[in-house]
mmCIF file of C-alpha atoms in Angstrom:
data_model
loop_
_atom_site.group_PDB
_atom_site.id
_atom_site.type_symbol
_atom_site.label_atom_id
_atom_site.label_comp_id
_atom_site.label_asym_id
_atom_site.label_seq_id
_atom_site.Cartn_x
_atom_site.Cartn_y
_atom_site.Cartn_z
ATOM 1 C CA MET Q 107 29.026 1.194 -13.941
ATOM 2 C CA ASP Q 108 25.550 -0.259 -14.327
ATOM 3 C CA ASP Q 109 22.879 1.945 -15.824
ATOM 4 C CA LEU Q 110 19.530 2.311 -14.044
ATOM 5 C CA GLN Q 111 17.724 0.787 -17.022
ATOM 6 C CA GLU Q 112 19.770 -2.382 -16.596
ATOM 7 C CA LEU Q 113 18.576 -2.550 -12.997
ATOM 8 C CA ARG Q 114 14.905 -2.233 -13.900
ATOM 9 C CA SER Q 115 14.239 -5.891 -13.260
ATOM 10 C CA GLU Q 116 11.137 -7.218 -11.545
ATOM 11 C CA ALA Q 117 13.236 -8.219 -8.521
ATOM 12 C CA VAL Q 118 14.697 -4.724 -8.128
ATOM 13 C CA GLU Q 119 11.330 -3.018 -8.539
ATOM 14 C CA ASP Q 120 9.743 -5.327 -5.967
ATOM 15 C CA PHE Q 121 12.644 -4.662 -3.600
ATOM 16 C CA VAL Q 122 12.457 -0.853 -3.711
ATOM 17 C CA LYS Q 123 8.652 -0.937 -3.528
ATOM 18 C CA THR Q 124 8.869 -3.067 -0.399
ATOM 19 C CA VAL Q 125 11.470 -0.794 1.192
ATOM 20 C CA TYR Q 126 9.263 2.223 0.468
ATOM 21 C CA LYS Q 127 6.289 0.644 2.223
ATOM 22 C CA LEU Q 128 8.375 -0.427 5.226
ATOM 23 C CA GLN Q 129 9.864 3.074 5.528
ATOM 24 C CA GLN Q 130 6.469 4.171 6.796
ATOM 25 C CA ARG Q 131 7.316 2.178 9.967
ATOM 26 C CA TYR Q 132 11.118 2.305 10.162
ATOM 27 C CA ASP Q 133 13.706 5.040 9.827
ATOM 28 C CA LEU Q 134 16.158 2.384 8.653
ATOM 29 C CA VAL Q 135 14.439 -0.733 7.303
ATOM 30 C CA PRO Q 136 15.959 -4.012 8.613
ATOM 31 C CA THR Q 137 16.828 -6.424 5.824
ATOM 32 C CA THR Q 138 15.126 -9.167 7.854
ATOM 33 C CA GLU Q 139 11.824 -7.297 7.442
ATOM 34 C CA ILE Q 140 12.409 -6.975 3.699
ATOM 35 C CA ALA Q 141 13.184 -10.692 3.468
ATOM 36 C CA GLN Q 142 9.980 -11.589 5.294
ATOM 37 C CA ALA Q 143 7.858 -9.279 3.134
ATOM 38 C CA LEU Q 144 9.332 -10.660 -0.103
ATOM 39 C CA ASN Q 145 9.485 -14.264 1.111
ATOM 40 C CA ILE Q 146 13.208 -14.529 0.402
ATOM 41 C CA SER Q 147 16.117 -15.465 2.656
ATOM 42 C CA PRO Q 148 17.771 -12.770 4.822
ATOM 43 C CA PRO Q 149 21.144 -13.269 3.052
ATOM 44 C CA SER Q 150 19.437 -12.702 -0.312
ATOM 45 C CA ALA Q 151 17.871 -9.492 0.975
ATOM 46 C CA THR Q 152 21.225 -8.300 2.304
ATOM 47 C CA ASP Q 153 22.954 -9.113 -0.992
ATOM 48 C CA MET Q 154 20.367 -7.145 -2.967
ATOM 49 C CA ALA Q 155 20.628 -4.215 -0.550
ATOM 50 C CA LYS Q 156 24.400 -4.116 -0.969
ATOM 51 C CA LYS Q 157 24.063 -4.247 -4.746
ATOM 52 C CA LEU Q 158 21.600 -1.366 -4.895
ATOM 53 C CA ALA Q 159 23.683 0.718 -2.475
ATOM 54 C CA ASP Q 160 27.018 0.155 -4.242
ATOM 55 C CA ALA Q 161 28.267 3.576 -5.390
ATOM 56 C CA ASN Q 162 31.175 1.929 -7.194
ATOM 57 C CA ARG Q 163 28.807 0.047 -9.521
ATOM 58 C CA LEU Q 164 25.953 2.517 -9.893
ATOM 59 C CA ARG Q 165 25.954 6.081 -11.129
ATOM 60 C CA GLU Q 166 23.228 6.750 -8.566
ATOM 61 C CA PRO Q 167 22.573 4.128 -5.861
ATOM 62 C CA LEU Q 168 18.932 3.307 -5.206
ATOM 63 C CA LEU Q 169 19.392 3.060 -1.451
ATOM 64 C CA THR Q 170 21.801 3.539 1.415
ATOM 65 C CA HIS Q 171 22.811 0.558 3.516
ATOM 66 C CA GLU Q 172 24.121 0.709 7.065
ATOM 67 C CA ARG Q 173 25.557 -2.616 8.160
ATOM 68 C CA TYR Q 174 23.596 -4.262 11.008
ATOM 69 C CA LYS Q 175 21.096 -1.368 10.968
ATOM 70 C CA GLY Q 176 19.172 -1.366 7.724
ATOM 71 C CA VAL Q 177 18.480 0.477 4.494
ATOM 72 C CA ARG Q 178 16.766 3.601 3.247
ATOM 73 C CA LEU Q 179 15.884 4.637 -0.295
ATOM 74 C CA THR Q 180 17.775 7.424 -1.999
ATOM 75 C CA GLU Q 181 15.840 10.034 -3.954
ATOM 76 C CA LEU Q 182 16.251 7.944 -7.109
ATOM 77 C CA GLY Q 183 15.160 4.783 -5.313
ATOM 78 C CA GLU Q 184 12.053 6.506 -3.971
ATOM 79 C CA GLN Q 185 11.273 7.815 -7.449
ATOM 80 C CA LEU Q 186 11.387 4.278 -8.830
ATOM 81 C CA ALA Q 187 9.290 2.892 -5.963
ATOM 82 C CA LEU Q 188 6.594 5.526 -6.472
ATOM 83 C CA GLU Q 189 6.490 4.831 -10.198
ATOM 84 C CA VAL Q 190 5.937 1.114 -9.551
ATOM 85 C CA LEU Q 191 3.280 1.894 -6.925
ATOM 86 C CA ARG Q 192 1.508 4.193 -9.390
ATOM 87 C CA HIS Q 193 1.392 1.367 -11.937
ATOM 88 C CA HIS Q 194 0.196 -1.118 -9.319
ATOM 89 C CA ARG Q 195 -2.585 1.000 -7.874
ATOM 90 C CA LEU Q 196 -3.883 2.245 -11.239
ATOM 91 C CA ILE Q 197 -4.000 -1.348 -12.479
ATOM 92 C CA GLU Q 198 -5.901 -2.468 -9.372
ATOM 93 C CA LEU Q 199 -8.518 0.225 -9.876
ATOM 94 C CA TYR Q 200 -8.768 -0.473 -13.609
ATOM 95 C CA LEU Q 201 -9.332 -4.178 -12.987
ATOM 96 C CA VAL Q 202 -12.178 -3.351 -10.589
ATOM 97 C CA LYS Q 203 -13.801 -0.532 -12.590
ATOM 98 C CA ALA Q 204 -13.368 -1.771 -16.152
ATOM 99 C CA LEU Q 205 -13.067 -5.551 -15.936
ATOM 100 C CA GLY Q 206 -15.312 -6.389 -13.019
ATOM 101 C CA TYR Q 207 -12.707 -7.900 -10.702
ATOM 102 C CA SER Q 208 -13.539 -7.951 -7.001
ATOM 103 C CA TRP Q 209 -11.206 -5.963 -4.780
ATOM 104 C CA ASP Q 210 -9.762 -9.117 -3.195
ATOM 105 C CA GLU Q 211 -8.632 -10.468 -6.613
ATOM 106 C CA VAL Q 212 -6.631 -7.554 -7.961
ATOM 107 C CA HIS Q 213 -3.434 -7.478 -5.888
ATOM 108 C CA GLU Q 214 -1.710 -10.500 -7.428
ATOM 109 C CA GLU Q 215 -2.752 -9.495 -10.949
ATOM 110 C CA ALA Q 216 -1.368 -5.991 -10.405
ATOM 111 C CA ASP Q 217 1.848 -7.434 -8.961
ATOM 112 C CA ARG Q 218 2.452 -9.176 -12.270
ATOM 113 C CA LEU Q 219 1.357 -6.371 -14.597
ATOM 114 C CA GLU Q 220 3.020 -3.425 -12.820
ATOM 115 C CA HIS Q 221 6.418 -4.387 -14.257
ATOM 116 C CA VAL Q 222 5.414 -4.664 -17.903
ATOM 117 C CA ILE Q 223 2.972 -1.877 -18.814
ATOM 118 C CA SER Q 224 4.319 1.042 -20.844
ATOM 119 C CA GLU Q 225 4.069 4.667 -19.788
ATOM 120 C CA ARG Q 226 1.672 5.197 -22.684
ATOM 121 C CA PHE Q 227 -0.613 2.438 -21.433
ATOM 122 C CA GLU Q 228 -0.400 3.816 -17.888
ATOM 123 C CA ALA Q 229 -1.476 7.236 -19.187
ATOM 124 C CA ARG Q 230 -4.456 5.696 -21.014
ATOM 125 C CA ILE Q 231 -5.554 3.887 -17.853
ATOM 126 C CA ALA Q 232 -5.281 7.070 -15.782
ATOM 127 C CA GLU Q 233 -7.294 9.019 -18.367
ATOM 128 C CA PHE Q 234 -9.963 6.318 -18.579
ATOM 129 C CA LEU Q 235 -10.338 6.339 -14.783
ATOM 130 C CA GLY Q 236 -10.475 10.141 -14.577
ATOM 131 C CA HIS Q 237 -7.020 10.519 -12.986
ATOM 132 C CA PRO Q 238 -7.991 9.018 -9.599
ATOM 133 C CA ASP Q 239 -6.036 9.625 -6.403
ATOM 134 C CA ILE Q 240 -6.865 6.415 -4.463
ATOM 135 C CA ASP Q 241 -7.098 2.732 -5.373
ATOM 136 C CA PRO Q 242 -9.883 0.297 -4.346
ATOM 137 C CA HIS Q 243 -8.335 -0.189 -0.894
ATOM 138 C CA GLY Q 244 -7.888 3.507 -0.162
ATOM 139 C CA ASP Q 245 -4.145 3.551 -0.897
ATOM 140 C CA PRO Q 246 -2.972 6.847 -2.445
ATOM 141 C CA ILE Q 247 -2.008 6.751 -6.120
ATOM 142 C CA PRO Q 248 1.218 8.727 -6.727
ATOM 143 C CA ALA Q 249 0.980 11.430 -9.377
ATOM 144 C CA LEU Q 250 3.294 11.444 -12.385
ATOM 145 C CA ASP Q 251 5.695 13.732 -10.522
ATOM 146 C CA GLY Q 252 5.827 11.318 -7.580
ATOM 147 C CA SER Q 253 3.736 13.484 -5.265
ATOM 148 C CA LEU Q 254 1.017 11.887 -3.171
ATOM 149 C CA PRO Q 255 -2.534 13.258 -2.842
ATOM 150 C CA MET Q 256 -3.181 15.320 0.265
ATOM 151 C CA ARG Q 257 -5.545 13.650 2.713
ATOM 152 C CA GLY Q 258 -6.608 14.416 6.249
ATOM 153 C CA ASP Q 259 -5.240 12.594 9.257
ATOM 154 C CA LEU Q 260 -6.153 8.924 9.300
ATOM 155 C CA MET Q 261 -6.754 7.137 12.597
ATOM 156 C CA PRO Q 262 -7.139 3.395 13.230
ATOM 157 C CA LEU Q 263 -10.721 2.391 13.978
ATOM 158 C CA SER Q 264 -9.385 0.846 17.203
ATOM 159 C CA GLU Q 265 -8.671 4.411 18.430
ATOM 160 C CA TRP Q 266 -11.664 6.207 16.905
ATOM 161 C CA PRO Q 267 -13.859 8.041 19.464
ATOM 162 C CA LEU Q 268 -17.111 6.474 20.615
ATOM 163 C CA GLY Q 269 -20.268 7.981 19.151
ATOM 164 C CA LYS Q 270 -18.459 9.882 16.397
ATOM 165 C CA GLN Q 271 -19.065 9.219 12.716
ATOM 166 C CA GLY Q 272 -16.114 8.897 10.365
ATOM 167 C CA ILE Q 273 -15.440 7.552 6.940
ATOM 168 C CA ILE Q 274 -13.345 4.508 6.082
ATOM 169 C CA GLY Q 275 -10.289 5.918 4.354
ATOM 170 C CA ARG Q 276 -7.792 3.084 3.923
ATOM 171 C CA LEU Q 277 -7.201 -0.592 4.671
ATOM 172 C CA LEU Q 278 -3.700 -1.605 5.746
ATOM 173 C CA ASP Q 279 -4.168 -5.382 5.498
ATOM 174 C CA GLN Q 280 -5.266 -6.409 2.019
ATOM 175 C CA SER Q 281 -5.214 -10.181 2.362
ATOM 176 C CA PRO Q 282 -8.034 -11.672 0.240
ATOM 177 C CA GLU Q 283 -9.697 -13.349 3.227
ATOM 178 C CA LYS Q 284 -10.011 -10.104 5.182
ATOM 179 C CA LEU Q 285 -11.158 -8.134 2.132
ATOM 180 C CA GLN Q 286 -13.878 -10.710 1.457
ATOM 181 C CA TYR Q 287 -14.955 -10.506 5.097
ATOM 182 C CA LEU Q 288 -15.124 -6.700 4.996
ATOM 183 C CA ALA Q 289 -16.980 -6.675 1.681
ATOM 184 C CA GLN Q 290 -19.654 -8.972 3.137
ATOM 185 C CA LYS Q 291 -20.257 -6.376 5.849
ATOM 186 C CA GLY Q 292 -20.156 -3.398 3.478
ATOM 187 C CA LEU Q 293 -16.962 -2.038 5.043
ATOM 188 C CA LYS Q 294 -15.119 -0.405 2.141
ATOM 189 C CA PRO Q 295 -13.319 2.928 1.682
ATOM 190 C CA GLY Q 296 -15.891 5.691 1.449
ATOM 191 C CA THR Q 297 -18.308 4.014 3.883
ATOM 192 C CA ILE Q 298 -19.538 6.060 6.852
ATOM 193 C CA ILE Q 299 -19.012 4.234 10.139
ATOM 194 C CA GLU Q 300 -19.658 4.934 13.826
ATOM 195 C CA VAL Q 301 -18.233 3.207 16.898
ATOM 196 C CA VAL Q 302 -21.080 2.554 19.335
ATOM 197 C CA GLU Q 303 -19.368 0.362 21.943
ATOM 198 C CA ARG Q 304 -16.010 -1.171 22.883
ATOM 199 C CA GLU Q 305 -15.915 -4.189 25.115
ATOM 200 C CA PRO Q 306 -13.221 -4.361 27.800
ATOM 201 C CA PHE Q 307 -10.422 -6.939 27.800
ATOM 202 C CA ASP Q 308 -10.953 -8.588 24.396
ATOM 203 C CA GLY Q 309 -10.913 -5.507 22.134
ATOM 204 C CA LEU Q 310 -14.227 -6.256 20.421
ATOM 205 C CA THR Q 311 -15.713 -3.137 18.833
ATOM 206 C CA HIS Q 312 -19.373 -2.611 17.946
ATOM 207 C CA VAL Q 313 -19.863 -0.378 14.911
ATOM 208 C CA ARG Q 314 -22.849 0.978 13.014
ATOM 209 C CA VAL Q 315 -22.925 1.152 9.220
ATOM 210 C CA GLU Q 316 -26.184 2.686 8.013
ATOM 211 C CA ASP Q 317 -28.810 0.720 9.975
ATOM 212 C CA LYS Q 318 -26.665 -2.360 10.617
ATOM 213 C CA LEU Q 319 -24.522 -3.241 13.631
ATOM 214 C CA HIS Q 320 -21.334 -5.281 13.346
ATOM 215 C CA VAL Q 321 -18.917 -6.608 15.953
ATOM 216 C CA LEU Q 322 -15.289 -6.407 14.838
ATOM 217 C CA SER Q 323 -12.135 -7.924 16.295
ATOM 218 C CA GLN Q 324 -9.090 -5.886 17.216
ATOM 219 C CA SER Q 325 -7.136 -7.266 14.257
ATOM 220 C CA ILE Q 326 -9.780 -5.768 11.963
ATOM 221 C CA THR Q 327 -10.145 -2.414 13.724
ATOM 222 C CA CYS Q 328 -6.366 -1.888 13.751
ATOM 223 C CA MET Q 329 -6.143 -2.309 9.962
ATOM 224 C CA MET Q 330 -9.006 0.093 9.163
ATOM 225 C CA LEU Q 331 -8.004 3.754 8.979
ATOM 226 C CA ILE Q 332 -10.744 6.345 9.483
ATOM 227 C CA LEU Q 333 -10.987 9.882 8.147
ATOM 228 C CA GLU Q 334 -12.959 12.849 9.460
ATOM 229 C CA LEU Q 335 -16.194 13.264 7.501
ATOM 230 C CA GLU Q 336 -15.480 16.881 6.615
ATOM 231 C CA GLU Q 337 -12.040 15.946 5.243
ATOM 232 C CA HIS Q 338 -13.369 13.389 2.778
#
C-alpha cells in the first residue's frame, strides 16, 4: 500500500485542492470540470481520481469516485486540500504585505511555493502577518486545525439591494486582468460600496465608492461578494 507521504506530489496536491474548490458548487465533482480547471485531459483526470480513490492501494483514500458521476474528497483528502490552501493564501498575503507584490501577481507565485514551504516556515509567515484569516482577495485562510474563519453571509453584488451599503468581502474571479481593473477603481476587499442603479436588459450596475461612481458589467458584479457592514 502507498503511504500518504509518497502521494504528496505537486500533482496530487493540485488535484485535491481543485476538487475542494469545485465541491463548493457540486455534490459530486465531475472529472471533466477537474480536467478543465487543471488544464489536463479528461482521461488524465479520471485516472488520477481512480488512483486517489483506490482503497486497495491506499491505507486511506483521498477521495471517493463514483463512475460516470464524479468525485468527493474523504476527510483525509479535505485535510490535505485545506493544508495546501493555507500555504497558498498565507503566501499570497505575505508577498503583498512584505515584498510589495500587487494582488494580481501573487497567484502564480503562490501556486509554485505552496508545495515546497516547510511547516516551520508557514508558522513564521503566519506569525509575521499576525495570524490573518483572509488573503488579499478575501478568501478565507484555513487555521492549523483545518477550520475556516466564521464570516457573515456573502451575497453577489449582482443581487445586492439598491441603496444599501455593504462591504466587499471576497472576489471569486482572480484573473490578473480583472484584478487590475478592480484595483484601478479601488474595488478591493474591505471597501464600502453602494448600488445606486441597475439598468434593465444589459445588467449594468452603477455603484458608489466614497464619492466616485462606477458602472460595472454583470460579469464583474457576479464575481464580487458583499458582506453586511455590521458583520465585517
